[in-house]
Coordinates of C-alpha atoms and ligand atoms in Angstrom, one line a residue:
M1 CA 6.8 22.5 -19.9
S2 CA 7.0 18.8 -19.8
D3 CA 3.6 16.1 -20.8
Q4 CA 4.3 13.4 -17.7
P5 CA 1.1 13.2 -16.2
I6 CA 1.9 15.1 -12.8
P7 CA 1.2 12.4 -10.1
Y8 CA -1.2 13.6 -6.7
G9 CA 1.6 12.0 -3.9
R10 CA 4.6 10.1 -4.4
Q11 CA 7.5 9.0 -2.3
S12 CA 11.4 10.7 -2.7
I13 CA 13.7 7.9 -2.0
D14 CA 17.2 9.4 -2.1
D15 CA 20.1 7.4 -1.7
D16 CA 20.4 8.2 2.4
D17 CA 17.1 6.1 2.1
I18 CA 18.6 3.0 -0.9
A19 CA 22.1 3.2 1.2
A20 CA 20.1 2.7 4.7
V21 CA 18.1 -0.4 2.2
V22 CA 21.3 -2.1 0.9
E23 CA 23.2 -2.0 4.7
T24 CA 20.7 -4.5 5.9
L25 CA 20.2 -6.5 3.3
R26 CA 24.0 -7.4 4.2
S27 CA 23.4 -8.2 8.0
D28 CA 22.0 -11.1 9.7
L29 CA 18.3 -10.3 10.1
L30 CA 16.6 -9.2 7.4
T31 CA 13.2 -9.4 9.7
T32 CA 12.5 -8.6 13.8
G33 CA 16.2 -7.2 14.3
P34 CA 17.4 -4.2 15.4
R35 CA 16.1 -1.8 12.6
V36 CA 13.0 -2.1 13.9
A37 CA 13.0 -1.1 17.9
G38 CA 14.9 1.0 16.5
F39 CA 12.4 2.4 13.7
E40 CA 9.6 1.4 16.8
A41 CA 12.0 4.5 18.4
G42 CA 12.0 7.2 15.9
L43 CA 8.1 6.9 15.6
A44 CA 8.1 6.7 20.0
S45 CA 9.4 10.2 19.9
V46 CA 7.8 11.9 16.7
T47 CA 4.4 10.6 18.4
G48 CA 5.1 11.2 21.6
A49 CA 3.7 8.0 22.5
R50 CA 4.9 5.2 25.0
F51 CA 5.0 3.0 23.3
V52 CA 5.0 2.1 18.9
A53 CA 4.5 -1.2 17.4
A54 CA 5.2 -1.0 13.2
V55 CA 3.2 -3.8 11.3
S56 CA 2.9 -4.6 7.5
S57 CA 0.3 -2.2 6.3
G58 CA -1.5 0.6 7.2
T59 CA -5.0 -2.0 7.0
A60 CA -2.6 -4.4 9.7
A61 CA -2.2 -1.2 12.3
L62 CA -6.6 -1.2 12.1
H63 CA -7.1 -4.5 12.1
T64 CA -4.2 -4.7 15.2
A65 CA -5.8 -1.7 17.1
Y66 CA -9.1 -2.7 16.9
A67 CA -8.4 -6.1 18.5
A68 CA -6.6 -4.9 21.4
L69 CA -9.8 -3.1 21.7
G70 CA -11.3 -6.6 22.1
L71 CA -14.0 -5.6 19.3
G72 CA -16.1 -8.2 18.2
P73 CA -19.5 -9.9 16.9
G74 CA -21.9 -7.3 18.3
D75 CA -20.4 -4.3 18.8
E76 CA -20.6 -0.7 17.2
V77 CA -18.0 1.3 16.0
V78 CA -18.8 4.5 15.3
M79 CA -16.6 6.3 12.3
P80 CA -16.7 8.9 9.4
P81 CA -17.0 7.5 5.9
L82 CA -14.7 9.8 4.3
T83 CA -12.2 7.3 4.2
F84 CA -9.8 4.7 3.0
A85 CA -12.7 1.3 3.3
A86 CA -9.8 -0.4 5.2
T87 CA -10.6 2.0 8.0
A88 CA -14.6 0.8 8.2
N89 CA -13.5 -3.6 6.9
A90 CA -10.0 -4.3 9.8
A91 CA -13.9 -3.9 11.6
L92 CA -16.1 -6.8 9.3
Y93 CA -12.4 -8.9 9.8
L94 CA -13.7 -9.3 13.9
G95 CA -17.5 -9.8 13.0
A96 CA -18.3 -6.0 14.9
R97 CA -20.5 -3.8 12.5
P98 CA -19.0 -0.4 11.7
V99 CA -21.5 2.6 12.3
F100 CA -20.9 5.5 10.2
A101 CA -21.1 8.9 11.8
D102 CA -21.6 11.9 9.2
V103 CA -18.4 15.0 9.1
D104 CA -17.8 18.0 9.0
P105 CA -18.6 20.0 5.4
E106 CA -16.1 22.6 5.6
T107 CA -12.7 20.0 6.4
G108 CA -14.2 15.5 5.6
L109 CA -13.5 15.6 9.2
L110 CA -15.7 13.8 12.2
D111 CA -18.7 15.9 13.7
P112 CA -19.0 15.9 17.0
V113 CA -22.0 16.0 17.0
A114 CA -22.8 13.4 14.9
V115 CA -21.3 10.4 16.4
A116 CA -22.9 11.3 20.2
A117 CA -26.3 11.0 17.9
A118 CA -24.6 7.3 16.2
I119 CA -23.1 5.8 21.1
T120 CA -25.5 3.0 20.8
P121 CA -25.5 0.9 24.3
R122 CA -23.0 -1.7 21.7
T123 CA -20.6 1.3 21.1
R124 CA -17.4 -0.2 22.0
A125 CA -15.4 3.1 20.4
V126 CA -14.8 5.9 17.9
V127 CA -12.7 6.0 15.7
A128 CA -11.2 9.3 14.1
V129 CA -10.0 9.7 10.6
D130 CA -7.6 12.6 10.1
Y131 CA -8.5 13.5 6.3
A132 CA -6.4 14.9 4.1
G133 CA -3.7 15.4 7.1
L134 CA -5.4 17.1 9.3
P135 CA -6.3 15.6 12.5
A136 CA -10.1 16.0 13.2
D137 CA -11.4 17.3 17.0
Y138 CA -10.7 14.4 19.7
A139 CA -11.0 16.9 22.1
A140 CA -14.6 18.1 21.1
I141 CA -15.8 14.5 20.3
R142 CA -14.5 13.8 23.4
S143 CA -16.4 15.7 25.8
A144 CA -19.5 14.9 22.9
M145 CA -19.5 11.4 24.2
A146 CA -19.6 12.6 28.1
R147 CA -20.2 9.8 29.9
A148 CA -19.3 7.6 27.2
E149 CA -16.7 5.6 28.0
L150 CA -15.6 5.2 24.5
P151 CA -11.7 4.4 23.7
I152 CA -10.5 6.9 20.4
V153 CA -8.7 5.4 17.4
A154 CA -7.2 7.4 15.4
D155 CA -6.8 6.7 12.3
A156 CA -3.9 8.8 11.0
A157 CA -2.9 7.4 7.8
H158 CA -2.6 11.1 6.4
S159 CA -1.0 12.9 9.0
L160 CA 1.9 11.7 10.9
G161 CA 3.6 14.4 12.3
A162 CA 0.4 17.7 12.4
H163 CA 0.0 18.4 16.0
D164 CA -3.0 20.1 17.4
G165 CA -3.0 23.0 20.1
G166 CA 0.5 21.8 20.1
Q167 CA 0.1 18.1 20.3
P168 CA 1.7 15.8 17.8
V169 CA 0.0 13.1 16.4
G170 CA 0.0 10.7 18.9
R171 CA -1.0 11.7 21.6
L172 CA -4.2 12.9 20.3
A173 CA -6.7 9.5 20.5
D174 CA -6.1 6.8 23.1
L175 CA -4.8 4.5 20.1
T176 CA -3.3 6.3 16.9
T177 CA -2.6 4.2 13.8
L178 CA 0.0 5.1 10.4
S179 CA 0.0 3.3 7.0
F180 CA 3.2 4.3 5.5
H181 CA 2.0 3.6 1.9
P182 CA 4.7 5.3 -0.3
V183 CA 1.8 8.5 -0.9
K184 CA 2.3 8.9 3.0
L185 CA 3.6 10.8 4.5
I186 CA 7.0 8.6 4.7
T187 CA 7.3 5.4 3.4
T188 CA 8.3 1.8 4.3
G189 CA 7.5 0.2 0.9
E190 CA 3.8 -0.9 3.1
G191 CA 4.3 -0.7 6.4
G192 CA 2.4 0.7 9.4
A193 CA 2.4 1.0 12.9
V194 CA -0.1 0.8 16.3
A195 CA 0.6 3.5 19.0
T196 CA -1.1 4.1 22.9
D197 CA 0.3 5.3 26.2
N198 CA -1.2 2.7 27.4
A199 CA 0.3 -0.5 27.9
D200 CA -1.9 -3.5 28.1
W201 CA -3.2 -2.7 24.8
Y202 CA 0.8 -1.9 23.7
R203 CA 0.9 -6.4 24.6
R204 CA -1.7 -7.2 23.3
V205 CA -1.2 -5.3 19.7
A206 CA 2.6 -7.0 20.0
G207 CA 1.0 -10.9 20.6
F208 CA -1.6 -9.8 17.1
R209 CA 0.9 -9.5 15.4
A210 CA 2.8 -12.4 15.3
H211 CA 0.8 -15.4 15.7
G212 CA -0.5 -14.5 19.4
I213 CA 3.2 -16.1 20.2
V214 CA 4.8 -15.2 24.2
R215 CA 8.2 -15.7 24.1
D216 CA 8.9 -13.0 27.8
Q217 CA 9.8 -16.4 30.5
T218 CA 7.7 -13.9 33.5
R219 CA 3.8 -14.3 31.3
L220 CA 4.7 -18.3 30.4
P221 CA 3.3 -20.2 33.7
R222 CA 4.9 -23.7 33.0
D223 CA 8.8 -24.4 32.5
E224 CA 9.1 -25.9 30.0
G225 CA 12.6 -25.7 29.4
P226 CA 15.0 -23.3 27.7
W227 CA 12.9 -23.5 24.5
H228 CA 10.0 -22.7 25.6
Q229 CA 7.9 -20.4 24.0
E230 CA 3.5 -20.3 23.2
M231 CA 1.1 -19.2 21.5
Q232 CA -1.6 -17.7 24.0
S233 CA -4.4 -16.0 21.9
L234 CA -5.1 -16.1 18.2
G235 CA -2.4 -13.6 16.3
Y236 CA -1.2 -13.2 12.5
N237 CA 1.7 -12.4 10.5
Y238 CA 1.9 -8.6 11.0
R239 CA 5.6 -7.5 11.2
L240 CA 7.4 -5.4 9.4
S241 CA 11.1 -6.5 8.0
D242 CA 13.8 -5.0 9.0
V243 CA 14.1 -4.3 5.7
A244 CA 11.3 -2.1 5.6
S245 CA 12.4 -0.2 8.9
A246 CA 15.7 0.2 7.7
L247 CA 13.8 2.5 5.6
G248 CA 11.4 3.9 8.0
S249 CA 14.3 5.0 9.9
S250 CA 16.0 5.9 7.6
Q251 CA 12.6 8.4 5.9
L252 CA 11.9 9.7 9.3
A253 CA 14.8 12.4 9.6
K254 CA 13.0 14.1 7.3
L255 CA 9.5 14.3 8.0
G256 CA 10.3 17.6 8.6
R257 CA 11.8 18.7 5.3
F258 CA 9.0 16.9 3.7
I259 CA 6.1 18.6 5.8
A260 CA 7.6 21.8 4.9
R261 CA 8.1 22.0 1.2
R262 CA 4.0 20.6 0.9
R263 CA 3.2 23.4 3.6
A264 CA 4.7 25.7 0.8
I265 CA 3.3 23.6 -1.8
A266 CA -0.2 24.3 0.0
A267 CA 0.8 27.4 0.9
R268 CA 1.1 28.2 -3.0
Y269 CA -2.0 26.4 -3.1
D270 CA -3.8 28.9 -1.2
Q271 CA -2.5 32.4 -2.6
A272 CA -3.2 30.7 -6.3
F273 CA -6.5 29.4 -5.6
G274 CA -8.0 31.8 -2.7
R275 CA -10.0 33.9 -5.0
L276 CA -10.5 32.2 -7.9
P277 CA -14.7 31.4 -9.2
G278 CA -16.2 27.9 -8.5
L279 CA -13.3 26.3 -6.3
R280 CA -13.6 26.1 -2.1
L281 CA -10.3 25.2 -0.9
P282 CA -8.9 22.7 2.2
G283 CA -11.2 23.1 5.1
R284 CA -9.1 24.8 8.7
R285 CA -8.9 24.2 12.1
T286 CA -7.5 26.6 14.2
G287 CA -4.5 25.5 16.2
A288 CA -4.4 22.5 14.7
E289 CA -1.6 21.9 11.9
S290 CA -2.0 19.6 8.9
A291 CA 0.5 17.3 7.6
W292 CA -1.1 18.3 4.6
H293 CA -1.5 14.7 3.1
L294 CA -4.2 16.2 0.5
Y295 CA -4.8 19.1 -0.8
V296 CA -8.7 18.9 -1.7
L297 CA -10.7 21.8 -3.4
R298 CA -14.6 21.0 -4.2
V299 CA -16.4 22.7 -7.0
V300 CA -19.0 24.2 -5.4
D301 CA -21.2 24.5 -8.3
D302 CA -25.2 23.1 -8.6
P303 CA -24.9 20.2 -9.4
P304 CA -21.7 19.7 -9.3
S305 CA -19.7 19.8 -12.2
R306 CA -16.9 17.7 -10.1
R307 CA -17.1 15.4 -14.0
A308 CA -16.0 18.3 -16.1
F309 CA -13.2 20.1 -13.5
F310 CA -11.1 16.2 -13.2
E311 CA -11.2 15.1 -16.5
R312 CA -10.1 18.7 -17.9
L313 CA -7.5 18.1 -15.6
A314 CA -6.5 14.6 -16.5
A315 CA -6.8 15.5 -19.5
A316 CA -3.5 18.5 -19.5
G317 CA -1.1 15.9 -17.6
L318 CA -2.7 16.5 -13.8
G319 CA -2.8 12.7 -11.9
V320 CA -6.3 13.8 -9.9
Q321 CA -7.8 12.1 -7.7
V322 CA -11.1 10.9 -5.8
H323 CA -10.8 11.0 -2.2
Y324 CA -13.1 9.2 -0.9
L325 CA -16.8 7.6 -2.5
P326 CA -18.0 7.5 1.1
V327 CA -17.4 3.8 2.4
Y328 CA -21.0 2.3 2.9
R329 CA -22.1 3.1 -0.8
H330 CA -19.3 0.7 -1.9
P331 CA -21.5 -2.7 -3.0
Y332 CA -20.4 -4.9 -0.3
Y333 CA -21.2 -2.8 2.5
A334 CA -24.7 -1.8 -0.3
E335 CA -24.5 -5.9 0.5
L336 CA -24.5 -6.3 4.0
G337 CA -27.7 -4.4 4.4
Y338 CA -26.2 -0.2 4.3
R339 CA -27.7 2.4 2.4
P340 CA -27.1 5.3 0.4
G341 CA -27.8 9.1 2.2
Q342 CA -27.2 8.1 5.5
C343 CA -24.4 10.8 5.5
P344 CA -25.7 13.9 3.4
A345 CA -22.2 15.9 4.5
A346 CA -20.0 12.9 3.1
E347 CA -21.9 12.4 -0.4
D348 CA -21.6 16.5 -0.7
F349 CA -18.2 16.5 0.2
Y350 CA -17.8 14.1 -2.1
Q351 CA -19.3 14.9 -5.2
R352 CA -17.2 17.8 -4.5
A353 CA -14.0 16.7 -4.6
L354 CA -11.0 16.1 -6.1
S355 CA -7.2 15.8 -5.1
I356 CA -4.7 17.8 -6.5
P357 CA -1.4 17.4 -6.8
I358 CA 1.0 17.7 -4.1
F359 CA 4.2 15.5 -3.2
P360 CA 7.7 16.7 -1.4
A361 CA 9.0 15.8 -4.4
M362 CA 7.6 17.9 -6.3
A363 CA 9.6 21.2 -7.5
D364 CA 8.9 24.4 -8.4
G365 CA 8.4 23.3 -12.4
D366 CA 5.6 21.0 -11.6
V367 CA 3.6 23.2 -8.9
D368 CA 3.5 26.4 -11.3
R369 CA 2.0 23.9 -13.4
V370 CA -0.7 22.7 -11.5
I371 CA -1.7 26.7 -10.1
E372 CA -1.9 27.7 -14.3
T373 CA -3.9 24.4 -15.0
V374 CA -6.5 24.7 -11.8
C375 CA -7.0 28.3 -13.3
R376 CA -7.3 27.9 -17.2
V377 CA -9.4 25.2 -16.5
A378 CA -11.4 26.3 -13.8
G379 CA -11.5 29.9 -16.3
V380 CA -13.6 27.9 -18.7
L381 CA -15.7 25.8 -16.5
F382 CA -16.7 28.8 -14.0
G383 CA -14.9 31.8 -14.8
Ligands
LIG401 C1 -3.8 4.5 3.5 C2 -4.9 4.2 4.4 C3 -5.4 3.4 4.6 C4 -5.0 1.8 4.2 O1 -3.8 2.3 4.8 P1 -2.7 0.2 3.9 O2 -1.1 0.9 4.6 O3 -2.4 1.1 2.6 O4 -3.3 -0.6 4.8 C5 -6.2 2.7 6.1 N1 -6.5 4.4 6.3 C6 -7.4 5.7 5.9 C7 -7.8 7.2 6.0 C8 -5.6 5.4 4.6 O5 -5.2 7.0 3.3

């Protein structure tokens, strides 16, 4: 038994990945070369989306997706608060207002009934988060919205490679954003992508990530000369480099294996913890297959003893984490006027949740150590 702490998530990098990066470093182009397009084609194939644009982070992907929808001051975006702050921050970047709708108490996924109640004449989009890797119920969200024909964005930072009803993440929402941060399903160091079937949104995405500069001759209204390119909208430098894209393609080739390993670890945890007193297993949704970015246990006692549970697991060398403080409870959001208590299911979920280690490079011995530790601590606290 090792005393090294086991993190809740980490990258899996092998010699293939390193070789792909080194080969790119020796090539002519370090950015915006053939490897970006290659990575985008790979992502299009995994997600089933017609168009994919690689960008510099998952946060940039959200900002870019919201910009492609034309979100701006006065617009409202409905989203769950049980997410990383970036989901909401990207709306603030554009002057739009996040409106938080509550989550399903079992899965932590956006509750379609709460979405319907949150829609106003100012709502311009709905964003769902595939919390922990489980796809949100996009069909139910769409039908709950009924007459409001609003675009739905999937923040799929946790769910690349997951499915619902046989359809891959990337085909479930109108726009899908991905993150390739090292703890996510695959990594490029920092990186992200936007996927969509909509050619118009894709054109805006491609402009937004590269200063709004257009080079395509067919879209230039006048002929200044063969050098001519022009800025037609305000964009950012949100490009992903060729170096990062080479790593991305190498990682993407292993996504199936990574998810199979995550699923096998989750199955062992389910079996080990299913009958432990005091704990609830991660919520499921019929027909949906999680990518298992996170394995989130919840304590059931009242008041929740999550803090004691967390501290004892951490003291035993497990790199446990909590996902997430509801976004509106961050001080910055409180200053904007958001009040605690507005999404009781998300707050209750937050009080009880604890993420334990799950990542493809975990050895069987690490999984055993997590199981033994969780069982022992649960026995002390809840036995
Ligand atoms: C990681 C994450 C992001 C942001 O991705 P970065 O690549 O770190 O910018 C956005 N939303 C969710 C739900 C995430 O987990």
